[in-house]
Coordinates of C-alpha atoms in Angstrom, one line a residue:
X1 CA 18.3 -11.0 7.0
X2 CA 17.3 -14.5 8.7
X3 CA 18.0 -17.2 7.0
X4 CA 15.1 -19.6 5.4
X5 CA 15.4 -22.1 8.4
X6 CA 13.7 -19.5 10.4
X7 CA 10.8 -19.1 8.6
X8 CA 10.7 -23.3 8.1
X9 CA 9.0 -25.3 11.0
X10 CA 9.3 -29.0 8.4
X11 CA 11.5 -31.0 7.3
X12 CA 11.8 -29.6 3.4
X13 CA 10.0 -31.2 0.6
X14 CA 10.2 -30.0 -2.9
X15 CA 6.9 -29.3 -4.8
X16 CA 5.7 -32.3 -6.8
X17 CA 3.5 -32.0 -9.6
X18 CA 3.2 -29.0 -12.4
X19 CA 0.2 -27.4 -10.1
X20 CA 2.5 -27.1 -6.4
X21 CA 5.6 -25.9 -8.6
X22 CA 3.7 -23.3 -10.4
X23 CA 2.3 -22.4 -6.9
X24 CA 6.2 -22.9 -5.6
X25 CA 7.2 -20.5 -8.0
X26 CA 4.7 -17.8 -7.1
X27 CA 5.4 -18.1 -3.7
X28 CA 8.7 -17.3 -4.4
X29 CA 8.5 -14.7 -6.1
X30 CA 6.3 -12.8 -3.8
X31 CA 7.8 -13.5 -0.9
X32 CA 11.6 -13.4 -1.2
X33 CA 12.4 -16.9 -0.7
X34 CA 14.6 -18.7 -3.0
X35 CA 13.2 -22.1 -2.1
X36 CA 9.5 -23.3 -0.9
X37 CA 8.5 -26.8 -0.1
X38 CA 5.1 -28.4 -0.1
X39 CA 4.5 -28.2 3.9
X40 CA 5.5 -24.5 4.0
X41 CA 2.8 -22.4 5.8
X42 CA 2.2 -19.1 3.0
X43 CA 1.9 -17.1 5.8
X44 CA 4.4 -18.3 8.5
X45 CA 6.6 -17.6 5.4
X46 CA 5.8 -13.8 5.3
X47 CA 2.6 -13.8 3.2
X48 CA 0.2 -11.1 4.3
X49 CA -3.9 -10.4 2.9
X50 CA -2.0 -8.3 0.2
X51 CA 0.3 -10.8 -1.2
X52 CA -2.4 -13.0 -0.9
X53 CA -4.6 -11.5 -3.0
X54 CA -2.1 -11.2 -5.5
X55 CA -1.2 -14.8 -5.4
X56 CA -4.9 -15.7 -6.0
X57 CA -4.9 -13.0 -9.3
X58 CA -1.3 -15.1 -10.2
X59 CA -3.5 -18.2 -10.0
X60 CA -6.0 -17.5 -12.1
X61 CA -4.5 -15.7 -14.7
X62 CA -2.1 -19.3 -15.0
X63 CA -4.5 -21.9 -14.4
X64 CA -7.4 -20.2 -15.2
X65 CA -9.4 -21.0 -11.6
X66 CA -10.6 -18.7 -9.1
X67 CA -10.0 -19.2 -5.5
X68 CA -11.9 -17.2 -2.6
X69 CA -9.3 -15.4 -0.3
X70 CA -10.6 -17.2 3.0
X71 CA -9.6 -20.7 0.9
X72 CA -6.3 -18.9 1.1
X73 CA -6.6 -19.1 4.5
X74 CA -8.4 -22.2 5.4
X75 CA -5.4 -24.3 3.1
X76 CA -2.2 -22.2 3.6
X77 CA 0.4 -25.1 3.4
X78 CA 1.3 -25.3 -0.5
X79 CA 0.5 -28.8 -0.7
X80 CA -3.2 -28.5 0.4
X81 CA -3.5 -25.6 -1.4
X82 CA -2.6 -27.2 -4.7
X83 CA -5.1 -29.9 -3.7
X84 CA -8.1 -27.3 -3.6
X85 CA -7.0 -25.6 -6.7
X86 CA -8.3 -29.0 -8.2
X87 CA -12.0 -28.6 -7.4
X88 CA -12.0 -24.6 -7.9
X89 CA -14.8 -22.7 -9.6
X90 CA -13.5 -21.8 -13.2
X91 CA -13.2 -18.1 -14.1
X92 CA -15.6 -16.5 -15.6
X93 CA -14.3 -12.8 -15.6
X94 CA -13.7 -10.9 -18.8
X95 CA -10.9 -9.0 -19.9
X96 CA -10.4 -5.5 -18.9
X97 CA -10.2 -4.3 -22.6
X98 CA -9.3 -1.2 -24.3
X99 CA -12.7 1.7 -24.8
X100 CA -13.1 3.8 -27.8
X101 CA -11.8 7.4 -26.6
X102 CA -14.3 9.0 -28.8
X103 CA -17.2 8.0 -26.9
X104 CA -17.9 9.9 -23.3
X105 CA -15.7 8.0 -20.9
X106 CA -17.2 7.5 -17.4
X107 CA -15.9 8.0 -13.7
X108 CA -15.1 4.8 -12.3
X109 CA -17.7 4.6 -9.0
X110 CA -15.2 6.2 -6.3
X111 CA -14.4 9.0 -8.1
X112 CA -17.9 9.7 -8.6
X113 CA -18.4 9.7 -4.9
X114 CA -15.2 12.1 -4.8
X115 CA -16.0 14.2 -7.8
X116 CA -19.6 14.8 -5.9
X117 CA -17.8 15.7 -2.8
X118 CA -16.0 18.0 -4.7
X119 CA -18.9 19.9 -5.4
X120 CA -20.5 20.3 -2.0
X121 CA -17.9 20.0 0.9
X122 CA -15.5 22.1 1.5
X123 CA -12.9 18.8 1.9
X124 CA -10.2 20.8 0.2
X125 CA -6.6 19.8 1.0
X126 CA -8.1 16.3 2.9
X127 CA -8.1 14.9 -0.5
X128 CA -4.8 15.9 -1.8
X129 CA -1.7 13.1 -1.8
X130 CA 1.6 15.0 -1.7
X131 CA 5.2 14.4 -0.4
X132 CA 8.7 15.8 -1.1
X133 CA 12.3 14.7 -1.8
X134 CA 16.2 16.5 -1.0
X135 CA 18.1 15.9 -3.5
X136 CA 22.0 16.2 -3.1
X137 CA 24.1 16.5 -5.5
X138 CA 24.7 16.9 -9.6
X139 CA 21.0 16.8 -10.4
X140 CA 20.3 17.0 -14.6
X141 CA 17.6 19.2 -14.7
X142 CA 16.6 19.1 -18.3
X143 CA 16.9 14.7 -18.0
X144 CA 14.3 15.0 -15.0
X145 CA 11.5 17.0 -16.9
X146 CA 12.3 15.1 -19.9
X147 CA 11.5 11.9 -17.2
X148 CA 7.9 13.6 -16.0
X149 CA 7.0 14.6 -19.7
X150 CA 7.5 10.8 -20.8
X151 CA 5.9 9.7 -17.4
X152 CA 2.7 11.9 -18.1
X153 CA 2.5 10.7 -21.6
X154 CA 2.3 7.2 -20.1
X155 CA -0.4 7.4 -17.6
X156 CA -3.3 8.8 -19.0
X157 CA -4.6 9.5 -15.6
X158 CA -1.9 12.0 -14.9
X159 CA -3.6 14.6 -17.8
X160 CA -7.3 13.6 -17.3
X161 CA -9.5 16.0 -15.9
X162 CA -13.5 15.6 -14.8
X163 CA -16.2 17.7 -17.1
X164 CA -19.4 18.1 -15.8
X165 CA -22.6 18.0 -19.0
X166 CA -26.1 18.1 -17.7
X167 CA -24.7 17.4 -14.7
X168 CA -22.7 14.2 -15.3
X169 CA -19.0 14.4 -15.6
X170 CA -16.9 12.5 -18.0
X171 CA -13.0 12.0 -18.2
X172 CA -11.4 13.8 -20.5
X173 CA -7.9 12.9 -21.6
X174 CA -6.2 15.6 -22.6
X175 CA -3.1 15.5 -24.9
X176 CA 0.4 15.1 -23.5
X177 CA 2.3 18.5 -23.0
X178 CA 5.6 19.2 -21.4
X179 CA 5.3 22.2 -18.5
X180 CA 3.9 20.4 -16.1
X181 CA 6.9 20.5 -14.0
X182 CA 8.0 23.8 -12.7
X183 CA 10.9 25.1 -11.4
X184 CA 12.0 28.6 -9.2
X185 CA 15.0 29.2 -7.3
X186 CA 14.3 29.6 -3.8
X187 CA 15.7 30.5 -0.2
X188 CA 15.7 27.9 2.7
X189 CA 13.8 30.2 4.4
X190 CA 11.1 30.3 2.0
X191 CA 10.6 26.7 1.1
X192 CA 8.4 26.1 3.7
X193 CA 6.2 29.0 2.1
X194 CA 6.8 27.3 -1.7
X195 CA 5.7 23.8 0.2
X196 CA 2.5 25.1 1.3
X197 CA 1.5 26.5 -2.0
X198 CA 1.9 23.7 -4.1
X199 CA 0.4 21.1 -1.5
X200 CA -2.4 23.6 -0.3
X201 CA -3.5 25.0 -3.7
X202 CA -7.2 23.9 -4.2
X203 CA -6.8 22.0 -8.0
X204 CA -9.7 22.7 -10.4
X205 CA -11.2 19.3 -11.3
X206 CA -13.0 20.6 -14.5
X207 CA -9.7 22.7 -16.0
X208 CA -6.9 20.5 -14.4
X209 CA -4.0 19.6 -14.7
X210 CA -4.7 17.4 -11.2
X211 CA -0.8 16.7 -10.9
X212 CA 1.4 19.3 -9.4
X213 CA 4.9 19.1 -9.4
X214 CA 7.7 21.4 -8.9
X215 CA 11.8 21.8 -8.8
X216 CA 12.8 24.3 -6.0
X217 CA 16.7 24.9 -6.1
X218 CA 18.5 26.3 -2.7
X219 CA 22.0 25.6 -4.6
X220 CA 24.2 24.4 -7.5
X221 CA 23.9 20.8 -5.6
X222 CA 20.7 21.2 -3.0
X223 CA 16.7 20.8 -4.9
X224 CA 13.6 20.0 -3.4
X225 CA 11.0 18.1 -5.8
X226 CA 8.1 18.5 -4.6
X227 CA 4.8 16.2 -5.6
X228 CA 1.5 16.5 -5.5
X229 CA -1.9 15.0 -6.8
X230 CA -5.6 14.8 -6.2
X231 CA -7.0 11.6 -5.0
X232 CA -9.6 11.0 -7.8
X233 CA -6.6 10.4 -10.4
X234 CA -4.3 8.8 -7.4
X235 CA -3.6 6.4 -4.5
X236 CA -1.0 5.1 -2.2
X237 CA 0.4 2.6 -5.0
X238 CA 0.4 5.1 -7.7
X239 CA 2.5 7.2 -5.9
X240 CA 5.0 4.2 -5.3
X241 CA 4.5 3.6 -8.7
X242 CA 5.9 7.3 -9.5
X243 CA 8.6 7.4 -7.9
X244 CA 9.8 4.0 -9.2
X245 CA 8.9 5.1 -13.2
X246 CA 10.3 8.5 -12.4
X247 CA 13.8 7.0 -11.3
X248 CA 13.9 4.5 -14.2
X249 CA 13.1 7.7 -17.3
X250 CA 15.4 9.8 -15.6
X251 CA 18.2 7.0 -16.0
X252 CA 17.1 6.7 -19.3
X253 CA 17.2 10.2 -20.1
X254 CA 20.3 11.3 -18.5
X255 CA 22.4 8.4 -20.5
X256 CA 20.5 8.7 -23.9
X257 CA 18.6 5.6 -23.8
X258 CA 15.6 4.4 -24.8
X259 CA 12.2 4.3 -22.3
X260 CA 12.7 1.3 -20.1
X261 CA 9.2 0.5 -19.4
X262 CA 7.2 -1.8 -21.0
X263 CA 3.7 -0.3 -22.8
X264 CA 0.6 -0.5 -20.8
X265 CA -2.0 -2.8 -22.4
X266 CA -5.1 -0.7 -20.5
X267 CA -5.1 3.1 -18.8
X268 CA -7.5 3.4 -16.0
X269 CA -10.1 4.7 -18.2
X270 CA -10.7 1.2 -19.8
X271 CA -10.6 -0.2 -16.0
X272 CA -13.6 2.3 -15.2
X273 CA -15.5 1.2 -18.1
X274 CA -14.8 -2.6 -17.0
X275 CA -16.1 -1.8 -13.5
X276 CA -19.2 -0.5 -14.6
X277 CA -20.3 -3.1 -16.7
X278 CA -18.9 -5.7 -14.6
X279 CA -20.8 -4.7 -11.5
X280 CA -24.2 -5.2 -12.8
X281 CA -27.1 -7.5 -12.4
X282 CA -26.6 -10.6 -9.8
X283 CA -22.8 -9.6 -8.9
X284 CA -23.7 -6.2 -8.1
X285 CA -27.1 -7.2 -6.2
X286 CA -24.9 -9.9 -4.5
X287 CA -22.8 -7.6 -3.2
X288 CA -24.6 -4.9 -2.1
X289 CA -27.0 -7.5 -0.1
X290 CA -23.9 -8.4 1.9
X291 CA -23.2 -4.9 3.3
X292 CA -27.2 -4.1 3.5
X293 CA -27.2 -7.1 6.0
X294 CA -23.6 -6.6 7.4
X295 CA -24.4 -2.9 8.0
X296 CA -28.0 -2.8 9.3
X297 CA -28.9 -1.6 12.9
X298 CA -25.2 -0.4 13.1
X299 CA -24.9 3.0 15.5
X300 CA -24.3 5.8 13.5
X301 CA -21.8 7.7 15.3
X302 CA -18.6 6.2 17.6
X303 CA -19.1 8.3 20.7
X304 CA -15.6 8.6 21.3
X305 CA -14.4 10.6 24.7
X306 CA -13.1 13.9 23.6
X307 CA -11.5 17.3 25.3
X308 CA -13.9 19.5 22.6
X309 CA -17.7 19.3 21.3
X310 CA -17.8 18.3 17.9
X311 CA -18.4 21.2 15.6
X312 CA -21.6 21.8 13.5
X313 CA -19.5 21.1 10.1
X314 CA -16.2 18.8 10.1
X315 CA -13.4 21.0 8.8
X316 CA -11.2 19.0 7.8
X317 CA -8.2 20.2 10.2
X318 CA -6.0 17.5 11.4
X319 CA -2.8 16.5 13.2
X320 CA -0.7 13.7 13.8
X321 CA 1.2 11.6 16.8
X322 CA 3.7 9.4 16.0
X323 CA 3.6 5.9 17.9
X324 CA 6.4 2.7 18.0
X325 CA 5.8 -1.0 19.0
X326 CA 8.8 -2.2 20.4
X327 CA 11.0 -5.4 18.2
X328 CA 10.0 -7.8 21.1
X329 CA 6.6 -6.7 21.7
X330 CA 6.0 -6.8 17.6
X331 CA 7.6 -10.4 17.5
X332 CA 5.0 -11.5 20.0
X333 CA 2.3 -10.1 18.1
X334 CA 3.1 -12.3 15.1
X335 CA 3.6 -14.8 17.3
X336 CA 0.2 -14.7 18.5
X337 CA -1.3 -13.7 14.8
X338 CA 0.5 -17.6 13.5
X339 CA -1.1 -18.8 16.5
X340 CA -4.4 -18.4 15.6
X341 CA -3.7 -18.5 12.3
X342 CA -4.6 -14.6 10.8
X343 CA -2.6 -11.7 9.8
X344 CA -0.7 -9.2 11.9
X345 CA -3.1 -7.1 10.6
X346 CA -6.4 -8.6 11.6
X347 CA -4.7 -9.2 15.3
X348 CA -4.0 -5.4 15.0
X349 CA -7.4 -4.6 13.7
X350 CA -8.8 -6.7 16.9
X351 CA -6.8 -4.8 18.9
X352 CA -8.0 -1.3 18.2
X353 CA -11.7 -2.8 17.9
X354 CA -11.4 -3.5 21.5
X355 CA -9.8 -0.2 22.7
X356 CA -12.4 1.5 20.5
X357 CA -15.2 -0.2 22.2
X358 CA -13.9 0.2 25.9
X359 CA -13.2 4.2 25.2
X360 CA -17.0 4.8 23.6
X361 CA -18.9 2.4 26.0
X362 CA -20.3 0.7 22.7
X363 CA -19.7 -3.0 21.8
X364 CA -20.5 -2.4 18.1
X365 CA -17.7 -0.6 16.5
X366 CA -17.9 0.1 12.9
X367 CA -14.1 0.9 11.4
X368 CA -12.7 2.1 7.9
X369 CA -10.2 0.1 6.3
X370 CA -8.4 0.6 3.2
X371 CA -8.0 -1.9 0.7
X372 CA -5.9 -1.4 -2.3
X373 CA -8.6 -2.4 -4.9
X374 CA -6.4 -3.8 -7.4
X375 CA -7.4 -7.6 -7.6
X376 CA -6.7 -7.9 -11.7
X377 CA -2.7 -8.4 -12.6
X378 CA -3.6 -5.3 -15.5
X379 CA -3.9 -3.0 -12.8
X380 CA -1.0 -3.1 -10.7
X381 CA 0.9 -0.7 -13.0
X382 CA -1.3 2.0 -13.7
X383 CA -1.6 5.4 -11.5
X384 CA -5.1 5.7 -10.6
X385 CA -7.7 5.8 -7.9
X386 CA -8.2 2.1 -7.0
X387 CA -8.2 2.1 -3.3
X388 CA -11.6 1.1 -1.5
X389 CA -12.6 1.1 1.9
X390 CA -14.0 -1.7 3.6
X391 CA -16.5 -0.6 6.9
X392 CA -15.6 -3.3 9.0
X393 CA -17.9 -3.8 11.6
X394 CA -17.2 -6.0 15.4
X395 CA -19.3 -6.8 17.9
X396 CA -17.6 -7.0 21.5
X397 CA -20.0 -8.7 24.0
X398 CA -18.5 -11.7 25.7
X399 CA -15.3 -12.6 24.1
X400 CA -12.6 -14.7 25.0
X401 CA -9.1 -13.1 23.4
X402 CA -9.3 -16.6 20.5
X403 CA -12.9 -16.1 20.0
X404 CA -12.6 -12.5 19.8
X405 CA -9.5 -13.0 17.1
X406 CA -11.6 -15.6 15.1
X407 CA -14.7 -12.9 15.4
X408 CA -12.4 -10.5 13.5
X409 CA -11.0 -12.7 10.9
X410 CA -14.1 -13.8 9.8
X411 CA -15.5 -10.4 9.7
X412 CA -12.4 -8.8 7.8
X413 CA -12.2 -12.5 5.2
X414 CA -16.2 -11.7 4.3
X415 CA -15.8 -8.0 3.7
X416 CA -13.1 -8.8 1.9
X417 CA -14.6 -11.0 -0.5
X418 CA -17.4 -8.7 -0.8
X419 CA -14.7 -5.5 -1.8
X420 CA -15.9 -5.0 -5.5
X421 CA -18.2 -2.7 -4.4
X422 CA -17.0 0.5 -3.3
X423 CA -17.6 2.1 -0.6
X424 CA -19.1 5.2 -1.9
X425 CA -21.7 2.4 -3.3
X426 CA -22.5 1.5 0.0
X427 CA -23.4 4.6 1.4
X428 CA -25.6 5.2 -1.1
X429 CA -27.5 1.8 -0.5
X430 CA -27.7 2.2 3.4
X431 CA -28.5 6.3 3.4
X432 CA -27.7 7.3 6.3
X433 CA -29.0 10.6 8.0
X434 CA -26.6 12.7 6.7
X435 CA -25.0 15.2 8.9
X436 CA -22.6 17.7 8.0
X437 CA -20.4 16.8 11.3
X438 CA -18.7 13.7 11.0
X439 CA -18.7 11.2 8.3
X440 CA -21.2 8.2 7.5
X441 CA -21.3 4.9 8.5
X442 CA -17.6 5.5 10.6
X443 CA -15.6 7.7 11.9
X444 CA -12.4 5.9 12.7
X445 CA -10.2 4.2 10.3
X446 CA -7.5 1.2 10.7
X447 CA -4.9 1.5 7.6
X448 CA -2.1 -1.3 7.2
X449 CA 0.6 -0.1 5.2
X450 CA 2.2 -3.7 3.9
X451 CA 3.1 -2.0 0.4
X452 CA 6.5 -1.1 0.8
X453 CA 7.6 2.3 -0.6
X454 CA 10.5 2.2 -3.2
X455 CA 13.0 5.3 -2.6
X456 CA 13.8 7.0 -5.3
X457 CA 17.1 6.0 -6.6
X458 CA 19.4 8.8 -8.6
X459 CA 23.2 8.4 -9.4
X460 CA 25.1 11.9 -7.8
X461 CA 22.5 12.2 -5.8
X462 CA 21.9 11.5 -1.7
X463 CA 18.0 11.6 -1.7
X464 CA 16.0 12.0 1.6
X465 CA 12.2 12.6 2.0
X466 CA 10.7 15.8 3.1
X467 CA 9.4 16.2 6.3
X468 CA 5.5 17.1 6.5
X469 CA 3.5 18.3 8.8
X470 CA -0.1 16.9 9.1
X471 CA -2.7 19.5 9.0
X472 CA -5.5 17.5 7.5
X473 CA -7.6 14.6 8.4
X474 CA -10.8 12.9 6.6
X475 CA -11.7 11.1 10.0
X476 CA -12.5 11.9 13.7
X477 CA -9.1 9.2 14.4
X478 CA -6.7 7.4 11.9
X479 CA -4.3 4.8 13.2
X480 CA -1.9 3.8 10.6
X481 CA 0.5 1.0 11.4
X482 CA 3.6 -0.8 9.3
X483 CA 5.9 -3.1 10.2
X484 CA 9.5 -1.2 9.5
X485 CA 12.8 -2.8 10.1
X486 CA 13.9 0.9 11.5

């Protein structure tokens, strides 16, 4: 691990006043450091748009002042940083607080956009997160289901399912219960069959349950647990979020103690609730203006060069290609994202823009970008469908490589600040001619995985993950990049 003079390019300073050593503090918690001075850079330091917007949501819950992320940007050495806080807007967001469960309880707005996709495209498996884990070793069976009972009982999420009445569905919590892991002896030879059926196996939105998880045992000492949940109760957090909880309740049941997690003030059915009201009136017109105006005139399809004509109705099949950046040629990257002062991932994001535009013939490229959606501290433990997806939209024409990188942080810093709204929103604001064949508003997607993914820790056991093969894909072309010490 390098040391801290690596990272530092001044002489070291310590934070003076309360408002740089509360910012000090943050700073290092989120990024590792056990020291930060007032002239560090946050993100020659390590800080990325994620940690970023979670320093912002640290900010405002302490000094009660809300910051734009491209101020972020625009002061990223703590000193100046502290300087702006002193002239930020004051909050004005509510609460996220607790709903009655006897009333109806609605969909937050993306899963009503999945919920209605549900009902008229065959998207199937495309919408299903799974993966799979060896586990070696003295494994206590009855500690682990003991584990997923308590862990379903804390995530109301986990047992909702989606009711349709007059043709509006409602969440509907059901009680906890203890079977929804399963278990079956099995041959080596016939995992691969096991694997497929509890991955494949369409769920039933209406009737649930939407989580699917099940203990296959080769041997005494050789299990596969195998995981799998449907993208309106789920994203790419809350399954690093399982596997942590799940590790931590199985410690605690195996030795006898009590549940080490602290309670949940909120489940995501409050947060839906909160995001309907709160996107109302001049917010939500506000926002939706942005991407009428960002969006408008932009082409419909990416005509990229393929070896097949696109079918009349996307199916959904899909494959993958694995692809490494070499250490030097990723250290230059950085380099040149500090440079120009941006993320690796916007100089990524560039990147692909331009290859996209030279392979199509088009110099307006519209591309999908996840965004993990979970600006408010009360959400960043709960399992639920927060992700959004930002259509990021570049223009080409006549660009130097700085102008072009500028062009791109700009672009990716206003949708940004313009994420409330979710995508599915969007699409409903711009309606698009529909067409059964590729997706609306883009076909290509960009996705940055700077979450790191906890493994699961057992004691007795040497844990690996499953290998999967990709046989779906949402998109006409997914590039998903991280940066990995491996």
């Amino acid at each position: 691990r390098p040391e801290r003079d690596a990272f530092q390019a001044n002489v070291y300073e310590p934070p003076q006043g309360a408002t740089e050593q509360l910012l000090a503090g943050i700073w290092q918690t989120l990024l590792g450091h056990e020291t930060v001075g007032r002239h560090d850079n946050f993100f020659e330091l390590g800080g990325h748009s994620l940690f970023a917007v979670t320093l912002l949501e640290r900010v405002r819950q302490r000094l009660g002042v809300k910051l734009p992320l491209a101020e972020l940007f625009a002061h990223p050495v703590l000193h100046q940083l502290a300087l702006r806080l002193q002239t930020a807007a004051a909050d004005d967001e509510g609460a996220i607080e607790r709903v009655d469960r006897a009333l109806p309880l609605p969909l937050s707005l993306p899963q009503q956009r999945l919920w209605f996709l549900s009902q008229f495209e065959d998207a199937g498996r495309a919408y299903h997160i799974s993966g799979g884990l060896r586990l070696r070793g003295q494994l206590d069976r009855t500690a682990l289901m003991r584990a997923v009972d308590a862990l379903v009982a804390r995530h109301e999420t986990l047992r909702t399912r989606f009711v349709a009445v007059d043709g509006l569905p409602s969440q509907h919590i059901d009680l906890p219960h203890t079977d929804l892991l399963t278990c079956s002896d099995v041959t080596a030879e016939g995992l691969d069959a096991l694997s497929a059926r509890v991955f494949d196996k369409p769920f039933d939105l209406e009737h649930g349950p939407l989580l699917r998880i099940h203990l296959a045992s080769v041997s005494a000492e050789e299990h596969v647990l195998l995981v799998c949940m449907h993208h309106i109760i789920s994203d790419g957090w809350s399954m690093a979020l399982f596997t942590r909880e799940l590790g931590a309740l199985y410690l605690a049941e195996r030795d006898g103690l009590p549940d080490p997690l602290p309670a949940l003030p909120i489940q995501y059915a409050d947060f839906a609730q909160w995001q309907r009201q709160r996107l109302q009136g001049q917010r939500l017109q506000q926002q939706a203006s942005f991407w009428q105006q960002t969006l408008a005139g932009a082409p419909a399809l990416l005509e990229l060069p393929t070896d097949h004509t696109r079918p009349a109705q996307q199916r959904f099949d899909g494959d993958s290609v694995e692809l490494h950046l070499d250490p030097q040629l990723t250290q230059q990257l950085k380099a040149l994202a500090q440079r120009h002062g941006i993320t690796l991932y916007m100089t990524l994001l560039a990147a692909w823009a331009a290859l996209l535009a030279k392979l199509s013939g088009q110099d307006d490229v519209v591309i999908g970008s996840p965004t993990a959606g979970r600006s408010r501290a009360e959400t960043e433990e709960l399992i639920g469908f927060f992700v959004n997806t930002l259509a990021l939209r570049l223009r080409a024409g006549e660009h130097s490589v700085a102008s072009w990188l500028s062009h791109t942080r700009d672009q990716v810093l206003a949708a940004q600040a313009h994420a409330e709204l979710p995508f599915e929103h969007v699409v409903e604001l711009l309606q698009p001619q529909r067409s059964l064949a590729h997706s609306p508003i883009f076909q290509v997607m960009f996705a940055w995985q700077n979450l790191s993914q906890p493994t699961l820790q057992l004691p007795e056991l040497e844990i690996a993950p499953l290998e999967q093969s990709v046989s779906t894909a949402q998109f006409d072309l997914t590039l998903i990049l991280a940066d990995s010490d491996t």
